[in-house]
Amino acid sequence: MVTVSGPWSREEMERFLDAETVPLRLGCRTPADKPWMLSLWYRFVDGAFQCATGADAAVVDYLDHDATVSFEVSTNEPPYCGVRGNGTATMTPDEEKTVLTELLQRYLGGTDSPLAEQLLAPDRREIQITITPDRLHTWDYSDRM
């Protein structure tokens, strides 16, 4: 089990990650060894972050090249707080679009929207990205703000 450092307990961190619906910011490296960052919807399950992306997304190639990642989930409005860390990303096909469907529920409240219909199209192949943290650090600037 990964140790959580910073001001929050593991339980406080998990409550934050369950409640927040901001995207996870994911840092990785390209095959040309350049840094890359992108935002993905996430859910935190059993100590890991689960994300989804299209099978043809550039990040799939990047993570194939180097599965080492950094990440942050943080609020966008003061008082700023969040969770950051690093770890390893693994990818698996999500043929039933299970993770994507859960993320659509979490972020959009359901699958009844033009975006959901586009993402759930039968001909679109989906990949589940699971980020297993090696390090987790919480931070909270509420007392300063």
Backbone as JSON Lines, residues from 0, in Angstrom:
{"i":0,"aa":"M","n":[0.84,-1.18,0.0],"ca":[0.0,0.0,0.0],"c":[0.89,1.25,0.0]}
{"i":1,"aa":"V","n":[0.57,2.2,-0.83],"ca":[1.32,3.43,-0.97],"c":[1.04,4.34,0.23]}
{"i":2,"aa":"T","n":[2.08,4.93,0.75],"ca":[1.94,5.88,1.85],"c":[1.47,7.22,1.3]}
{"i":3,"aa":"V","n":[0.58,7.86,2.03],"ca":[0.09,9.19,1.67],"c":[0.81,10.19,2.57]}
{"i":4,"aa":"S","n":[1.5,11.15,1.96],"ca":[2.13,12.22,2.74],"c":[1.32,13.49,2.56]}
{"i":5,"aa":"G","n":[1.6,14.47,3.42],"ca":[0.88,15.73,3.36],"c":[-0.11,15.85,4.49]}
{"i":6,"aa":"P","n":[-0.93,16.89,4.47],"ca":[-1.8,17.19,5.61],"c":[-3.02,16.27,5.76]}
{"i":7,"aa":"W","n":[-3.4,15.54,4.72],"ca":[-4.61,14.73,4.8],"c":[-4.29,13.28,5.12]}
{"i":8,"aa":"S","n":[-5.23,12.65,5.8],"ca":[-5.15,11.2,6.01],"c":[-5.55,10.51,4.7]}
{"i":9,"aa":"R","n":[-5.32,9.23,4.63],"ca":[-5.76,8.45,3.46],"c":[-7.27,8.6,3.27]}
{"i":10,"aa":"E","n":[-8.03,8.55,4.35],"ca":[-9.49,8.66,4.25],"c":[-9.9,10.03,3.72]}
{"i":11,"aa":"E","n":[-9.24,11.09,4.19],"ca":[-9.55,12.44,3.69],"c":[-9.21,12.55,2.21]}
{"i":12,"aa":"M","n":[-8.08,11.99,1.82],"ca":[-7.69,12.0,0.41],"c":[-8.72,11.27,-0.45]}
{"i":13,"aa":"E","n":[-9.14,10.09,0.0],"ca":[-10.11,9.32,-0.78],"c":[-11.45,10.05,-0.87]}
{"i":14,"aa":"R","n":[-11.87,10.71,0.2],"ca":[-13.12,11.5,0.15],"c":[-12.99,12.62,-0.88]}
{"i":15,"aa":"F","n":[-11.85,13.3,-0.9],"ca":[-11.61,14.36,-1.87],"c":[-11.67,13.8,-3.3]}
{"i":16,"aa":"L","n":[-10.96,12.72,-3.55],"ca":[-10.92,12.14,-4.9],"c":[-12.28,11.63,-5.34]}
{"i":17,"aa":"D","n":[-13.09,11.16,-4.41],"ca":[-14.45,10.71,-4.75],"c":[-15.37,11.89,-5.05]}
{"i":18,"aa":"A","n":[-15.17,13.0,-4.34],"ca":[-16.08,14.14,-4.46],"c":[-15.75,15.06,-5.63]}
{"i":19,"aa":"E","n":[-14.48,15.25,-5.92],"ca":[-14.07,16.2,-6.97],"c":[-14.33,15.64,-8.36]}
{"i":20,"aa":"T","n":[-14.82,16.48,-9.22],"ca":[-15.02,16.08,-10.61],"c":[-14.23,16.99,-11.55]}
{"i":21,"aa":"V","n":[-13.05,17.38,-11.09],"ca":[-12.1,18.03,-12.0],"c":[-11.31,16.92,-12.68]}
{"i":22,"aa":"P","n":[-10.78,17.18,-13.86],"ca":[-9.98,16.14,-14.51],"c":[-8.65,15.9,-13.78]}
{"i":23,"aa":"L","n":[-8.12,14.73,-13.96],"ca":[-6.78,14.4,-13.52],"c":[-5.83,14.94,-14.59]}
{"i":24,"aa":"R","n":[-4.8,15.62,-14.16],"ca":[-3.78,16.11,-15.08],"c":[-2.65,15.08,-15.09]}
{"i":25,"aa":"L","n":[-2.38,14.54,-16.26],"ca":[-1.43,13.44,-16.4],"c":[-0.2,13.91,-17.16]}
{"i":26,"aa":"G","n":[0.97,13.7,-16.56],"ca":[2.24,14.01,-17.22],"c":[2.91,12.71,-17.66]}
{"i":27,"aa":"C","n":[3.41,12.7,-18.89],"ca":[4.1,11.52,-19.41],"c":[5.18,11.99,-20.38]}
{"i":28,"aa":"R","n":[5.82,11.05,-21.07],"ca":[6.88,11.38,-22.02],"c":[6.53,10.8,-23.39]}
{"i":29,"aa":"T","n":[6.85,11.55,-24.42],"ca":[6.61,11.1,-25.79],"c":[7.73,10.16,-26.24]}
{"i":30,"aa":"P","n":[7.55,9.45,-27.34],"ca":[8.65,8.62,-27.86],"c":[9.89,9.45,-28.21]}
{"i":31,"aa":"A","n":[9.75,10.74,-28.45],"ca":[10.89,11.63,-28.7],"c":[11.49,12.13,-27.38]}
{"i":32,"aa":"D","n":[11.02,11.56,-26.27],"ca":[11.5,11.89,-24.92],"c":[11.22,13.33,-24.52]}
{"i":33,"aa":"K","n":[10.11,13.86,-25.0],"ca":[9.66,15.2,-24.63],"c":[8.53,15.07,-23.6]}
{"i":34,"aa":"P","n":[8.44,16.0,-22.65],"ca":[7.34,15.94,-21.68],"c":[6.01,16.26,-22.36]}
{"i":35,"aa":"W","n":[4.95,15.65,-21.86],"ca":[3.6,15.86,-22.38],"c":[2.63,15.85,-21.21]}
{"i":36,"aa":"M","n":[1.62,16.71,-21.28],"ca":[0.61,16.74,-20.24],"c":[-0.76,16.79,-20.88]}
{"i":37,"aa":"L","n":[-1.71,16.09,-20.27],"ca":[-3.08,16.11,-20.75],"c":[-4.03,15.91,-19.57]}
{"i":38,"aa":"S","n":[-5.26,16.21,-19.78],"ca":[-6.28,16.05,-18.75],"c":[-7.21,14.91,-19.12]}
{"i":39,"aa":"L","n":[-7.54,14.09,-18.13],"ca":[-8.43,12.95,-18.32],"c":[-9.43,12.87,-17.18]}
{"i":40,"aa":"W","n":[-10.63,12.47,-17.5],"ca":[-11.57,12.13,-16.44],"c":[-11.04,10.91,-15.7]}
{"i":41,"aa":"Y","n":[-11.35,10.82,-14.42],"ca":[-10.85,9.7,-13.62],"c":[-11.9,9.24,-12.62]}
{"i":42,"aa":"R","n":[-11.66,8.07,-12.1],"ca":[-12.31,7.6,-10.88],"c":[-11.22,6.9,-10.07]}
{"i":43,"aa":"F","n":[-11.31,6.97,-8.76],"ca":[-10.3,6.39,-7.88],"c":[-10.91,5.14,-7.27]}
{"i":44,"aa":"V","n":[-10.35,3.97,-7.62],"ca":[-10.91,2.69,-7.22],"c":[-9.78,1.81,-6.68]}
{"i":45,"aa":"D","n":[-9.95,1.32,-5.46],"ca":[-8.98,0.39,-4.86],"c":[-7.55,0.91,-4.94]}
{"i":46,"aa":"G","n":[-7.36,2.2,-4.65],"ca":[-6.03,2.77,-4.6],"c":[-5.41,3.12,-5.93]}
{"i":47,"aa":"A","n":[-6.18,3.04,-7.03],"ca":[-5.65,3.38,-8.35],"c":[-6.62,4.31,-9.08]}
{"i":48,"aa":"F","n":[-6.08,5.08,-10.0],"ca":[-6.89,5.96,-10.84],"c":[-7.24,5.21,-12.11]}
{"i":49,"aa":"Q","n":[-8.5,5.25,-12.49],"ca":[-8.94,4.65,-13.74],"c":[-9.41,5.78,-14.66]}
{"i":50,"aa":"C","n":[-8.88,5.8,-15.86],"ca":[-9.22,6.79,-16.87],"c":[-9.6,6.06,-18.15]}
{"i":51,"aa":"A","n":[-10.1,6.81,-19.12],"ca":[-10.47,6.22,-20.41],"c":[-10.04,7.16,-21.52]}
{"i":52,"aa":"T","n":[-9.69,6.57,-22.65],"ca":[-9.37,7.37,-23.83],"c":[-9.61,6.51,-25.07]}
{"i":53,"aa":"G","n":[-9.71,7.17,-26.19],"ca":[-9.85,6.45,-27.45],"c":[-8.57,5.69,-27.78]}
{"i":54,"aa":"A","n":[-8.72,4.54,-28.41],"ca":[-7.57,3.7,-28.74],"c":[-6.59,4.38,-29.69]}
{"i":55,"aa":"D","n":[-7.07,5.38,-30.43],"ca":[-6.2,6.08,-31.38],"c":[-5.61,7.37,-30.81]}
{"i":56,"aa":"A","n":[-5.8,7.63,-29.53],"ca":[-5.26,8.84,-28.92],"c":[-3.74,8.77,-28.83]}
{"i":57,"aa":"A","n":[-3.09,9.9,-28.99],"ca":[-1.62,9.95,-28.95],"c":[-1.08,9.43,-27.62]}
{"i":58,"aa":"V","n":[-1.79,9.67,-26.53],"ca":[-1.3,9.24,-25.21],"c":[-1.12,7.72,-25.15]}
{"i":59,"aa":"V","n":[-1.86,6.97,-25.93],"ca":[-1.71,5.51,-25.95],"c":[-0.3,5.16,-26.44]}
{"i":60,"aa":"D","n":[0.14,5.82,-27.49],"ca":[1.51,5.6,-27.98],"c":[2.54,6.06,-26.96]}
{"i":61,"aa":"Y","n":[2.27,7.18,-26.32],"ca":[3.22,7.72,-25.34],"c":[3.38,6.76,-24.16]}
{"i":62,"aa":"L","n":[2.28,6.23,-23.67],"ca":[2.35,5.32,-22.52],"c":[2.91,3.96,-22.92]}
{"i":63,"aa":"D","n":[2.74,3.58,-24.18],"ca":[3.41,2.37,-24.68],"c":[4.92,2.55,-24.65]}
{"i":64,"aa":"H","n":[5.35,3.75,-24.96],"ca":[6.78,4.07,-24.97],"c":[7.36,4.12,-23.55]}
{"i":65,"aa":"D","n":[6.64,4.77,-22.63],"ca":[7.12,4.94,-21.26],"c":[5.9,5.03,-20.35]}
{"i":66,"aa":"A","n":[5.73,4.04,-19.52],"ca":[4.53,3.96,-18.66],"c":[4.67,4.74,-17.36]}
{"i":67,"aa":"T","n":[5.82,5.39,-17.14],"ca":[6.03,6.19,-15.95],"c":[5.29,7.51,-16.1]}
{"i":68,"aa":"V","n":[4.5,7.87,-15.11],"ca":[3.68,9.08,-15.2],"c":[3.75,9.89,-13.9]}
{"i":69,"aa":"S","n":[3.36,11.14,-14.02],"ca":[3.07,11.98,-12.87],"c":[1.62,12.43,-13.03]}
{"i":70,"aa":"F","n":[1.02,12.89,-11.95],"ca":[-0.39,13.28,-12.03],"c":[-0.73,14.26,-10.91]}
{"i":71,"aa":"E","n":[-1.84,14.96,-11.13],"ca":[-2.37,15.85,-10.1],"c":[-3.88,15.96,-10.28]}
{"i":72,"aa":"V","n":[-4.58,15.94,-9.18],"ca":[-6.0,16.26,-9.12],"c":[-6.11,17.4,-8.13]}
{"i":73,"aa":"S","n":[-6.52,18.59,-8.6],"ca":[-6.57,19.74,-7.71],"c":[-7.74,20.64,-8.07]}
{"i":74,"aa":"T","n":[-8.16,21.4,-7.08],"ca":[-9.26,22.33,-7.29],"c":[-8.81,23.47,-8.2]}
{"i":75,"aa":"N","n":[-9.76,24.06,-8.87],"ca":[-9.47,25.17,-9.77],"c":[-9.79,26.53,-9.16]}
{"i":76,"aa":"E","n":[-10.37,26.54,-7.99],"ca":[-10.75,27.77,-7.31],"c":[-10.16,27.77,-5.91]}
{"i":77,"aa":"P","n":[-9.82,28.95,-5.38],"ca":[-9.32,29.02,-4.0],"c":[-10.39,28.56,-3.02]}
{"i":78,"aa":"P","n":[-10.03,28.01,-1.91],"ca":[-8.66,27.71,-1.49],"c":[-8.17,26.45,-2.19]}
{"i":79,"aa":"Y","n":[-6.99,26.51,-2.76],"ca":[-6.46,25.42,-3.55],"c":[-6.05,24.24,-2.67]}
{"i":80,"aa":"C","n":[-6.34,23.04,-3.18],"ca":[-5.94,21.81,-2.49],"c":[-5.96,20.69,-3.51]}
{"i":81,"aa":"G","n":[-5.35,19.57,-3.14],"ca":[-5.37,18.46,-4.08],"c":[-4.44,17.33,-3.7]}
{"i":82,"aa":"V","n":[-4.26,16.46,-4.69],"ca":[-3.44,15.26,-4.56],"c":[-2.54,15.19,-5.78]}
{"i":83,"aa":"R","n":[-1.26,14.94,-5.55],"ca":[-0.33,14.75,-6.67],"c":[0.54,13.54,-6.39]}
{"i":84,"aa":"G","n":[1.19,13.07,-7.44],"ca":[2.07,11.93,-7.24],"c":[2.65,11.44,-8.54]}
{"i":85,"aa":"N","n":[3.21,10.24,-8.47],"ca":[3.73,9.59,-9.66],"c":[3.43,8.11,-9.57]}
{"i":86,"aa":"G","n":[3.61,7.43,-10.68],"ca":[3.31,6.0,-10.7],"c":[3.49,5.42,-12.08]}
{"i":87,"aa":"T","n":[2.79,4.33,-12.3],"ca":[2.89,3.59,-13.56],"c":[1.51,3.43,-14.16]}
{"i":88,"aa":"A","n":[1.43,3.64,-15.46],"ca":[0.17,3.49,-16.19],"c":[0.17,2.17,-16.94]}
{"i":89,"aa":"T","n":[-0.94,1.45,-16.85],"ca":[-1.15,0.26,-17.66],"c":[-2.4,0.49,-18.49]}
{"i":90,"aa":"M","n":[-2.43,-0.12,-19.65],"ca":[-3.57,0.06,-20.55],"c":[-4.16,-1.29,-20.93]}
{"i":91,"aa":"T","n":[-5.48,-1.31,-20.97],"ca":[-6.2,-2.5,-21.39],"c":[-7.39,-2.07,-22.25]}
{"i":92,"aa":"P","n":[-7.74,-2.87,-23.23],"ca":[-8.94,-2.55,-24.01],"c":[-10.18,-2.54,-23.1]}
{"i":93,"aa":"D","n":[-11.06,-1.6,-23.34],"ca":[-12.33,-1.53,-22.61],"c":[-13.44,-1.73,-23.64]}
{"i":94,"aa":"E","n":[-13.54,-2.98,-24.12],"ca":[-14.44,-3.28,-25.22],"c":[-15.9,-2.98,-24.91]}
{"i":95,"aa":"E","n":[-16.28,-3.15,-23.65],"ca":[-17.67,-2.86,-23.25],"c":[-17.86,-1.4,-22.84]}
{"i":96,"aa":"K","n":[-16.75,-0.63,-22.85],"ca":[-16.77,0.79,-22.47],"c":[-17.3,0.99,-21.05]}
{"i":97,"aa":"T","n":[-16.96,0.06,-20.18],"ca":[-17.43,0.1,-18.8],"c":[-16.9,1.31,-18.05]}
{"i":98,"aa":"V","n":[-15.58,1.53,-18.13],"ca":[-14.99,2.67,-17.42],"c":[-15.5,3.97,-18.01]}
{"i":99,"aa":"L","n":[-15.53,4.06,-19.33],"ca":[-16.04,5.26,-19.97],"c":[-17.47,5.56,-19.53]}
{"i":100,"aa":"T","n":[-18.32,4.56,-19.48],"ca":[-19.7,4.77,-19.06],"c":[-19.77,5.29,-17.62]}
{"i":101,"aa":"E","n":[-18.95,4.71,-16.75],"ca":[-18.89,5.19,-15.35],"c":[-18.41,6.64,-15.29]}
{"i":102,"aa":"L","n":[-17.43,6.97,-16.12],"ca":[-16.92,8.35,-16.13],"c":[-17.96,9.33,-16.68]}
{"i":103,"aa":"L","n":[-18.72,8.91,-17.68],"ca":[-19.8,9.76,-18.19],"c":[-20.85,10.01,-17.11]}
{"i":104,"aa":"Q","n":[-21.16,8.98,-16.33],"ca":[-22.09,9.14,-15.2],"c":[-21.51,10.14,-14.19]}
{"i":105,"aa":"R","n":[-20.25,9.97,-13.86],"ca":[-19.59,10.8,-12.84],"c":[-19.48,12.26,-13.27]}
{"i":106,"aa":"Y","n":[-19.07,12.52,-14.51],"ca":[-18.79,13.88,-14.95],"c":[-19.97,14.58,-15.63]}
{"i":107,"aa":"L","n":[-20.82,13.82,-16.31],"ca":[-21.94,14.44,-17.03],"c":[-23.29,14.09,-16.45]}
{"i":108,"aa":"G","n":[-23.31,13.17,-15.48],"ca":[-24.57,12.79,-14.87],"c":[-25.36,11.77,-15.67]}
{"i":109,"aa":"G","n":[-24.77,11.2,-16.7],"ca":[-25.47,10.19,-17.49],"c":[-24.88,10.08,-18.88]}
{"i":110,"aa":"T","n":[-25.56,9.31,-19.7],"ca":[-25.09,9.06,-21.07],"c":[-26.03,9.65,-22.11]}
{"i":111,"aa":"D","n":[-26.9,10.54,-21.68],"ca":[-27.87,11.15,-22.59],"c":[-27.4,12.54,-23.01]}
{"i":112,"aa":"S","n":[-26.38,12.58,-23.86],"ca":[-25.88,13.85,-24.38],"c":[-25.18,13.56,-25.71]}
{"i":113,"aa":"P","n":[-25.03,14.57,-26.53],"ca":[-24.32,14.36,-27.8],"c":[-22.88,13.86,-27.58]}
{"i":114,"aa":"L","n":[-22.19,14.39,-26.57],"ca":[-20.82,13.94,-26.31],"c":[-20.81,12.47,-25.91]}
{"i":115,"aa":"A","n":[-21.7,12.07,-25.03],"ca":[-21.76,10.67,-24.6],"c":[-22.07,9.77,-25.8]}
{"i":116,"aa":"E","n":[-23.0,10.17,-26.64],"ca":[-23.33,9.36,-27.82],"c":[-22.12,9.21,-28.74]}
{"i":117,"aa":"Q","n":[-21.36,10.29,-28.92],"ca":[-20.16,10.24,-29.75],"c":[-19.12,9.29,-29.15]}
{"i":118,"aa":"L","n":[-18.89,9.42,-27.84],"ca":[-17.87,8.6,-27.18],"c":[-18.27,7.13,-27.1]}
{"i":119,"aa":"L","n":[-19.56,6.86,-27.0],"ca":[-20.04,5.48,-26.88],"c":[-20.38,4.85,-28.23]}
{"i":120,"aa":"A","n":[-20.07,5.53,-29.32],"ca":[-20.38,5.0,-30.66],"c":[-19.79,3.59,-30.81]}
{"i":121,"aa":"P","n":[-20.56,2.67,-31.4],"ca":[-20.11,1.28,-31.52],"c":[-18.78,1.1,-32.24]}
{"i":122,"aa":"D","n":[-18.46,1.99,-33.19],"ca":[-17.22,1.82,-33.94],"c":[-16.0,2.46,-33.26]}
{"i":123,"aa":"R","n":[-16.2,3.1,-32.13],"ca":[-15.09,3.74,-31.4],"c":[-14.49,2.75,-30.42]}
{"i":124,"aa":"R","n":[-13.19,2.52,-30.54],"ca":[-12.5,1.61,-29.62],"c":[-11.98,2.4,-28.43]}
{"i":125,"aa":"E","n":[-12.15,1.84,-27.27],"ca":[-11.83,2.52,-26.01],"c":[-10.72,1.78,-25.27]}
{"i":126,"aa":"I","n":[-9.87,2.56,-24.58],"ca":[-8.79,2.02,-23.77],"c":[-8.98,2.48,-22.33]}
{"i":127,"aa":"Q","n":[-8.8,1.57,-21.4],"ca":[-8.79,1.92,-19.98],"c":[-7.33,2.13,-19.58]}
{"i":128,"aa":"I","n":[-7.06,3.28,-18.98],"ca":[-5.74,3.57,-18.43],"c":[-5.86,3.47,-16.91]}
{"i":129,"aa":"T","n":[-5.06,2.61,-16.31],"ca":[-5.04,2.48,-14.85],"c":[-3.7,3.01,-14.36]}
{"i":130,"aa":"I","n":[-3.76,3.98,-13.48],"ca":[-2.54,4.57,-12.92],"c":[-2.39,4.04,-11.5]}
{"i":131,"aa":"T","n":[-1.33,3.27,-11.3],"ca":[-1.01,2.73,-9.99],"c":[0.02,3.64,-9.35]}
{"i":132,"aa":"P","n":[-0.35,4.34,-8.29],"ca":[0.58,5.3,-7.69],"c":[1.76,4.62,-6.99]}
{"i":133,"aa":"D","n":[2.93,5.23,-7.14],"ca":[4.1,4.89,-6.35],"c":[4.23,5.88,-5.18]}
{"i":134,"aa":"R","n":[3.72,7.08,-5.41],"ca":[3.79,8.14,-4.4],"c":[2.52,8.97,-4.48]}
{"i":135,"aa":"L","n":[1.96,9.32,-3.32],"ca":[0.8,10.2,-3.22],"c":[1.11,11.28,-2.2]}
{"i":136,"aa":"H","n":[0.85,12.52,-2.55],"ca":[1.08,13.64,-1.64],"c":[-0.13,14.56,-1.7]}
{"i":137,"aa":"T","n":[-0.7,14.87,-0.56],"ca":[-1.83,15.8,-0.5],"c":[-1.32,17.18,-0.13]}
{"i":138,"aa":"W","n":[-2.06,18.18,-0.53],"ca":[-1.72,19.55,-0.17],"c":[-3.0,20.35,-0.04]}
{"i":139,"aa":"D","n":[-2.98,21.33,0.85],"ca":[-4.19,22.1,1.16],"c":[-3.78,23.5,1.62]}
{"i":140,"aa":"Y","n":[-4.12,24.51,0.84],"ca":[-3.76,25.89,1.18],"c":[-4.91,26.63,1.86]}
{"i":141,"aa":"S","n":[-5.89,25.91,2.37],"ca":[-7.06,26.54,2.99],"c":[-6.67,27.48,4.12]}
{"i":142,"aa":"D","n":[-5.73,27.09,4.95],"ca":[-5.33,27.95,6.08],"c":[-4.65,29.22,5.62]}
{"i":143,"aa":"R","n":[-3.99,29.2,4.47],"ca":[-3.3,30.38,3.96],"c":[-4.24,31.32,3.24]}
{"i":144,"aa":"M","n":[-5.39,30.81,2.81],"ca":[-6.27,31.61,1.97],"c":[-7.51,32.0,2.73]}
